[in-house]
PDB file of C-alpha atoms and ligand atoms in Angstrom:
ATOM      1  CA  UNK A 292      -5.804  11.427   1.744  1.00 79.00           C
ATOM      2  CA  UNK A 293      -4.583  10.485  -1.710  1.00 80.00           C
ATOM      3  CA  UNK A 294      -6.774   7.950  -3.503  1.00 88.00           C
ATOM      4  CA  UNK A 295      -5.321   4.498  -4.125  1.00 95.00           C
ATOM      5  CA  UNK A 296      -3.877   4.320  -7.633  1.00 95.00           C
ATOM      6  CA  UNK A 297      -5.355   1.737 -10.038  1.00 97.00           C
ATOM      7  CA  UNK A 298      -2.025  -0.138 -10.061  1.00 96.00           C
ATOM      8  CA  UNK A 299      -1.821  -0.324  -6.282  1.00 96.00           C
ATOM      9  CA  UNK A 300      -5.447  -1.404  -6.031  1.00 97.00           C
ATOM     10  CA  UNK A 301      -4.962  -4.121  -8.607  1.00 97.00           C
ATOM     11  CA  UNK A 302      -1.847  -5.455  -6.863  1.00 97.00           C
ATOM     12  CA  UNK A 303      -3.441  -5.445  -3.405  1.00 98.00           C
ATOM     13  CA  UNK A 304      -6.689  -7.027  -4.570  1.00 98.00           C
ATOM     14  CA  UNK A 305      -4.736  -9.703  -6.464  1.00 97.00           C
ATOM     15  CA  UNK A 306      -2.900 -10.532  -3.239  1.00 97.00           C
ATOM     16  CA  UNK A 307      -6.152 -10.660  -1.283  1.00 98.00           C
ATOM     17  CA  UNK A 308      -7.678 -12.861  -3.965  1.00 97.00           C
ATOM     18  CA  UNK A 309      -4.713 -15.226  -3.734  1.00 96.00           C
ATOM     19  CA  UNK A 310      -5.492 -15.789  -0.049  1.00 96.00           C
ATOM     20  CA  UNK A 311      -9.245 -15.986  -0.565  1.00 96.00           C
ATOM     21  CA  UNK A 312      -8.789 -18.688  -3.205  1.00 96.00           C
ATOM     22  CA  UNK A 313      -6.597 -20.735  -0.882  1.00 96.00           C
ATOM     23  CA  UNK A 314      -9.009 -20.273   2.024  1.00 96.00           C
ATOM     24  CA  UNK A 315     -11.990 -21.295  -0.121  1.00 96.00           C
ATOM     25  CA  UNK A 316     -10.113 -24.364  -1.306  1.00 96.00           C
ATOM     26  CA  UNK A 317      -9.233 -25.441   2.243  1.00 96.00           C
ATOM     27  CA  UNK A 318     -12.645 -24.829   3.795  1.00 95.00           C
ATOM     28  CA  UNK A 319     -14.493 -26.109   0.716  1.00 94.00           C
ATOM     29  CA  UNK A 320     -12.690 -29.437   0.775  1.00 94.00           C
ATOM     30  CA  UNK A 321     -12.935 -29.986   4.557  1.00 94.00           C
ATOM     31  CA  UNK A 322     -16.507 -29.857   5.794  1.00 94.00           C
ATOM     32  CA  UNK A 323     -15.278 -29.711   9.394  1.00 95.00           C
ATOM     33  CA  UNK A 324     -13.414 -26.439   8.848  1.00 95.00           C
ATOM     34  CA  UNK A 325     -14.592 -24.053  11.601  1.00 94.00           C
ATOM     35  CA  UNK A 326     -14.005 -20.542  10.143  1.00 94.00           C
ATOM     36  CA  UNK A 327     -17.366 -18.946   9.410  1.00 89.00           C
ATOM     37  CA  UNK A 328     -19.457 -15.833  10.035  1.00 87.00           C
ATOM     38  CA  UNK A 329     -20.204 -15.630  13.754  1.00 89.00           C
ATOM     39  CA  UNK A 330     -16.935 -17.258  14.807  1.00 93.00           C
ATOM     40  CA  UNK A 331     -15.186 -14.177  16.129  1.00 95.00           C
ATOM     41  CA  UNK A 332     -12.706 -15.552  18.648  1.00 94.00           C
ATOM     42  CA  UNK A 333      -9.731 -14.407  16.559  1.00 94.00           C
ATOM     43  CA  UNK A 334     -11.185 -10.877  16.237  1.00 95.00           C
ATOM     44  CA  UNK A 335     -11.492 -10.777  20.032  1.00 93.00           C
ATOM     45  CA  UNK A 336      -7.926 -11.913  20.663  1.00 91.00           C
ATOM     46  CA  UNK A 337      -5.646  -9.679  18.625  1.00 90.00           C
ATOM     47  CA  UNK A 338      -2.069  -9.739  19.853  1.00 85.00           C
ATOM     48  CA  UNK A 339      -1.315  -6.263  18.459  1.00 83.00           C
ATOM     49  CA  UNK A 340      -3.406  -3.192  17.500  1.00 85.00           C
ATOM     50  CA  UNK A 341      -3.551  -3.932  13.767  1.00 86.00           C
ATOM     51  CA  UNK A 342      -0.150  -2.778  12.523  1.00 89.00           C
ATOM     52  CA  UNK A 343      -0.807  -2.275   8.797  1.00 95.00           C
ATOM     53  CA  UNK A 344       0.980  -0.730   5.875  1.00 96.00           C
ATOM     54  CA  UNK A 345      -0.312   2.582   4.619  1.00 96.00           C
ATOM     55  CA  UNK A 346      -1.837   0.909   1.562  1.00 97.00           C
ATOM     56  CA  UNK A 347      -3.744  -1.594   3.671  1.00 97.00           C
ATOM     57  CA  UNK A 348      -4.994   1.215   5.930  1.00 97.00           C
ATOM     58  CA  UNK A 349      -6.144   3.256   2.965  1.00 97.00           C
ATOM     59  CA  UNK A 350      -7.997   0.258   1.580  1.00 98.00           C
ATOM     60  CA  UNK A 351      -9.583  -0.537   4.945  1.00 98.00           C
ATOM     61  CA  UNK A 352     -10.469   3.149   5.322  1.00 97.00           C
ATOM     62  CA  UNK A 353     -12.608   2.972   2.187  1.00 97.00           C
ATOM     63  CA  UNK A 354     -14.706   0.337   3.965  1.00 98.00           C
ATOM     64  CA  UNK A 355     -14.771   2.353   7.181  1.00 98.00           C
ATOM     65  CA  UNK A 356     -16.008   5.471   5.396  1.00 97.00           C
ATOM     66  CA  UNK A 357     -18.916   3.524   3.895  1.00 97.00           C
ATOM     67  CA  UNK A 358     -20.244   2.683   7.364  1.00 98.00           C
ATOM     68  CA  UNK A 359     -23.146   4.782   8.680  1.00 98.00           C
ATOM     69  CA  UNK A 360     -21.961   7.778  10.671  1.00 97.00           C
ATOM     70  CA  UNK A 361     -23.166   6.430  13.996  1.00 97.00           C
ATOM     71  CA  UNK A 362     -21.246   3.177  13.417  1.00 98.00           C
ATOM     72  CA  UNK A 363     -18.107   5.115  12.502  1.00 98.00           C
ATOM     73  CA  UNK A 364     -18.532   7.054  15.737  1.00 98.00           C
ATOM     74  CA  UNK A 365     -18.905   3.790  17.674  1.00 97.00           C
ATOM     75  CA  UNK A 366     -15.708   2.389  16.146  1.00 97.00           C
ATOM     76  CA  UNK A 367     -13.846   5.619  16.917  1.00 97.00           C
ATOM     77  CA  UNK A 368     -15.093   5.506  20.501  1.00 96.00           C
ATOM     78  CA  UNK A 369     -13.849   1.929  20.855  1.00 94.00           C
ATOM     79  CA  UNK A 370     -10.431   2.858  19.516  1.00 94.00           C
ATOM     80  CA  UNK A 371     -10.238   5.752  21.977  1.00 92.00           C
ATOM     81  CA  UNK A 372     -11.346   3.513  24.838  1.00 90.00           C
ATOM     82  CA  UNK A 373      -8.753   0.877  23.955  1.00 89.00           C
ATOM     83  CA  UNK A 374      -6.041   3.500  23.912  1.00 87.00           C
ATOM     84  CA  UNK A 375      -7.236   5.173  27.116  1.00 86.00           C
ATOM     85  CA  UNK A 376      -7.392   1.886  28.989  1.00 81.00           C
ATOM     86  CA  UNK A 377      -3.787   1.100  28.146  1.00 72.00           C
ATOM     87  CA  UNK A 378      -5.014  -1.538  25.723  1.00 61.00           C
ATOM     88  CA  UNK A 379      -3.789  -4.614  27.472  1.00 67.00           C
ATOM     89  CA  UNK A 380      -3.584  -7.693  25.277  1.00 75.00           C
ATOM     90  CA  UNK A 381      -5.455  -9.458  23.831  1.00 85.00           C
ATOM     91  CA  UNK A 382      -7.425  -6.742  22.048  1.00 88.00           C
ATOM     92  CA  UNK A 383     -10.946  -6.972  20.715  1.00 92.00           C
ATOM     93  CA  UNK A 384     -10.904  -5.389  17.285  1.00 95.00           C
ATOM     94  CA  UNK A 385     -12.925  -2.150  17.170  1.00 96.00           C
ATOM     95  CA  UNK A 386     -14.205  -3.075  13.696  1.00 97.00           C
ATOM     96  CA  UNK A 387     -15.998  -6.138  15.059  1.00 97.00           C
ATOM     97  CA  UNK A 388     -19.793  -6.093  15.201  1.00 96.00           C
ATOM     98  CA  UNK A 389     -19.944  -7.767  18.589  1.00 93.00           C
ATOM     99  CA  UNK A 390     -23.594  -8.787  18.375  1.00 92.00           C
ATOM    100  CA  UNK A 391     -23.314 -10.430  14.962  1.00 92.00           C
ATOM    101  CA  UNK A 392     -19.759 -11.717  15.469  1.00 93.00           C
ATOM    102  CA  UNK A 393     -18.930 -10.239  12.070  1.00 95.00           C
ATOM    103  CA  UNK A 394     -16.437  -7.819  10.605  1.00 96.00           C
ATOM    104  CA  UNK A 395     -17.876  -4.404   9.748  1.00 97.00           C
ATOM    105  CA  UNK A 396     -15.265  -3.845   7.055  1.00 98.00           C
ATOM    106  CA  UNK A 397     -15.233  -7.414   5.768  1.00 97.00           C
ATOM    107  CA  UNK A 398     -14.619  -6.640   2.080  1.00 97.00           C
ATOM    108  CA  UNK A 399     -11.821  -4.266   3.108  1.00 98.00           C
ATOM    109  CA  UNK A 400     -10.230  -6.294   5.892  1.00 97.00           C
ATOM    110  CA  UNK A 401      -6.454  -6.610   5.839  1.00 97.00           C
ATOM    111  CA  UNK A 402      -4.290  -9.506   4.799  1.00 96.00           C
ATOM    112  CA  UNK A 403      -3.718 -10.814   8.326  1.00 94.00           C
ATOM    113  CA  UNK A 404      -7.476 -11.268   8.814  1.00 96.00           C
ATOM    114  CA  UNK A 405      -7.855 -13.057   5.487  1.00 96.00           C
ATOM    115  CA  UNK A 406      -4.953 -15.448   5.972  1.00 95.00           C
ATOM    116  CA  UNK A 407      -5.448 -16.249   9.664  1.00 94.00           C
ATOM    117  CA  UNK A 408      -6.668 -19.832   9.866  1.00 93.00           C
ATOM    118  CA  UNK A 409      -5.419 -20.665   6.395  1.00 95.00           C
ATOM    119  CA  UNK A 410      -1.688 -19.943   6.382  1.00 94.00           C
ATOM    120  CA  UNK A 411       1.548 -21.364   7.684  1.00 92.00           C
ATOM    121  CA  UNK A 412       4.830 -19.514   8.139  1.00 90.00           C
ATOM    122  CA  UNK A 413       8.391 -20.723   8.582  1.00 89.00           C
ATOM    123  CA  UNK A 414       7.944 -20.489  12.341  1.00 86.00           C
ATOM    124  CA  UNK A 415       4.557 -22.234  12.449  1.00 81.00           C
ATOM    125  CA  UNK A 416       0.888 -22.067  11.628  1.00 83.00           C
ATOM    126  CA  UNK A 417      -1.275 -18.977  11.922  1.00 83.00           C
ATOM    127  CA  UNK A 418      -4.479 -20.273  13.403  1.00 87.00           C
ATOM    128  CA  UNK A 419      -6.494 -20.586  16.575  1.00 90.00           C
ATOM    129  CA  UNK A 420      -6.949 -23.405  19.057  1.00 91.00           C
ATOM    130  CA  UNK A 421     -10.226 -24.500  17.418  1.00 94.00           C
ATOM    131  CA  UNK A 422      -8.260 -25.354  14.303  1.00 94.00           C
ATOM    132  CA  UNK A 423      -5.381 -26.893  16.258  1.00 93.00           C
ATOM    133  CA  UNK A 424      -7.813 -29.245  18.014  1.00 94.00           C
ATOM    134  CA  UNK A 425      -9.500 -30.222  14.765  1.00 94.00           C
ATOM    135  CA  UNK A 426      -6.181 -30.799  13.019  1.00 94.00           C
ATOM    136  CA  UNK A 427      -5.171 -33.148  15.824  1.00 93.00           C
ATOM    137  CA  UNK A 428      -8.290 -35.193  15.050  1.00 94.00           C
ATOM    138  CA  UNK A 429      -8.421 -35.013  11.266  1.00 95.00           C
ATOM    139  CA  UNK A 430      -4.764 -34.524  10.350  1.00 91.00           C
ATOM    140  CA  UNK A 431      -3.388 -31.924   7.961  1.00 86.00           C
ATOM    141  CA  UNK A 432      -1.549 -34.071   5.441  1.00 88.00           C
ATOM    142  CA  UNK A 433      -3.765 -33.021   2.530  1.00 92.00           C
ATOM    143  CA  UNK A 434      -3.952 -29.310   3.335  1.00 93.00           C
ATOM    144  CA  UNK A 435      -2.098 -26.865   1.109  1.00 94.00           C
ATOM    145  CA  UNK A 436      -1.592 -23.858   3.384  1.00 94.00           C
ATOM    146  CA  UNK A 437      -1.109 -20.334   2.145  1.00 95.00           C
ATOM    147  CA  UNK A 438       2.489 -19.218   2.559  1.00 95.00           C
ATOM    148  CA  UNK A 439       2.372 -16.541   5.260  1.00 94.00           C
ATOM    149  CA  UNK A 440       5.982 -15.416   4.792  1.00 95.00           C
ATOM    150  CA  UNK A 441       5.467 -14.832   1.101  1.00 95.00           C
ATOM    151  CA  UNK A 442       2.160 -13.017   1.683  1.00 96.00           C
ATOM    152  CA  UNK A 443       3.724 -10.721   4.272  1.00 94.00           C
ATOM    153  CA  UNK A 444       6.712  -9.956   2.055  1.00 95.00           C
ATOM    154  CA  UNK A 445       4.374  -9.078  -0.797  1.00 96.00           C
ATOM    155  CA  UNK A 446       2.103  -6.821   1.237  1.00 96.00           C
ATOM    156  CA  UNK A 447       5.143  -5.045   2.714  1.00 95.00           C
ATOM    157  CA  UNK A 448       6.557  -4.473  -0.749  1.00 95.00           C
ATOM    158  CA  UNK A 449       3.301  -2.912  -1.975  1.00 94.00           C
ATOM    159  CA  UNK A 450       3.046  -0.012   0.205  1.00 82.00           C
ATOM    160  CA  UNK A 451       4.182   2.508   2.680  1.00 84.00           C
ATOM    161  CA  UNK A 452       5.235   2.681   6.306  1.00 90.00           C
ATOM    162  CA  UNK A 453       3.413   0.645   8.927  1.00 92.00           C
ATOM    163  CA  UNK A 454       1.209   2.277  11.532  1.00 95.00           C
ATOM    164  CA  UNK A 455      -0.954   0.919  14.313  1.00 93.00           C
ATOM    165  CA  UNK A 456      -4.660   1.352  14.841  1.00 93.00           C
ATOM    166  CA  UNK A 457      -3.988   4.154  17.327  1.00 93.00           C
ATOM    167  CA  UNK A 458      -1.552   5.986  15.076  1.00 95.00           C
ATOM    168  CA  UNK A 459      -3.880   5.752  12.077  1.00 96.00           C
ATOM    169  CA  UNK A 460      -6.945   7.024  13.915  1.00 96.00           C
ATOM    170  CA  UNK A 461      -4.942   9.817  15.532  1.00 95.00           C
ATOM    171  CA  UNK A 462      -3.850  10.957  12.082  1.00 95.00           C
ATOM    172  CA  UNK A 463      -7.373  10.691  10.564  1.00 94.00           C
ATOM    173  CA  UNK A 464      -9.831  12.389  12.899  1.00 88.00           C
TER     174      UNK A 464
HETATM  175  S1  LIG B 696      -9.415 -18.639  12.907  1.00 67.68           S
HETATM  176 FE1  LIG B 696     -10.449 -19.702  14.587  1.00 67.68          FE
HETATM  177  S2  LIG B 696     -11.574 -18.119  15.685  1.00 67.68           S
HETATM  178 FE2  LIG B 696     -11.035 -17.290  13.686  1.00 67.68          FE
HETATM  179  S3  LIG B 696     -12.833 -17.716  12.388  1.00 67.68           S
HETATM  180 FE3  LIG B 696     -11.382 -19.448  12.126  1.00 67.68          FE
HETATM  181  S4  LIG B 696     -12.052 -20.951  13.640  1.00 67.68           S
HETATM  182 FE4  LIG B 696     -12.996 -19.013  14.206  1.00 67.68          FE
HETATM  183  S1  LIG B 697     -10.647  -6.072  10.794  1.00 67.68           S
HETATM  184 FE1  LIG B 697     -12.456  -7.374  10.796  1.00 67.68          FE
HETATM  185  S2  LIG B 697     -11.708  -9.463  10.437  1.00 67.68           S
HETATM  186 FE2  LIG B 697      -9.958  -8.200  11.063  1.00 67.68          FE
HETATM  187  S3  LIG B 697      -9.795  -8.472  13.290  1.00 67.68           S
HETATM  188 FE3  LIG B 697     -11.063  -6.663  12.920  1.00 67.68          FE
HETATM  189  S4  LIG B 697     -13.178  -7.406  12.938  1.00 67.68           S
HETATM  190 FE4  LIG B 697     -11.829  -9.177  12.666  1.00 67.68          FE
END
């Protein structure tokens, strides 16, 4: 696999940082914000098997390859099991450490995982029912959401065709 060029890396990390800054601002200014390590409901309820651009996969793959071999094998086994079972929705992400409720490739996780809970799109918010319930109580008038449409357009413009979890793992055995 070709390494990520410095320009591509800089552009992708700048995009990720844009989301992280917004997320930190929202959660830092609302002490009731629920997203935190150990809250893994969203990672257990994926609506699709991580369709990512090639650049996002290559970036995530750097994190995957840093995992101990036995953990890589466990992730691969979970991907295979999901595919074998017909992978009915919702999916539990194979990169989730189920005991810790934490992402095993956290520093390399894709845009969708960074923006979920902190972004709104033209057709509505991208967040879970925990957040919906809390917003009903606290209101959202002072929240500056990340712009999901703009983030998605940018990540699509940065790199390569999209492939799913199954397609990527099949191509990288
Ligand atoms: S989006 Fe919802 S499920 Fe995911 S971390 Fe935030 S509160 Fe938890
Ligand atoms: S890549 Fe990480 S953050 Fe994203 S769904 Fe999977 S476990 Fe959750």
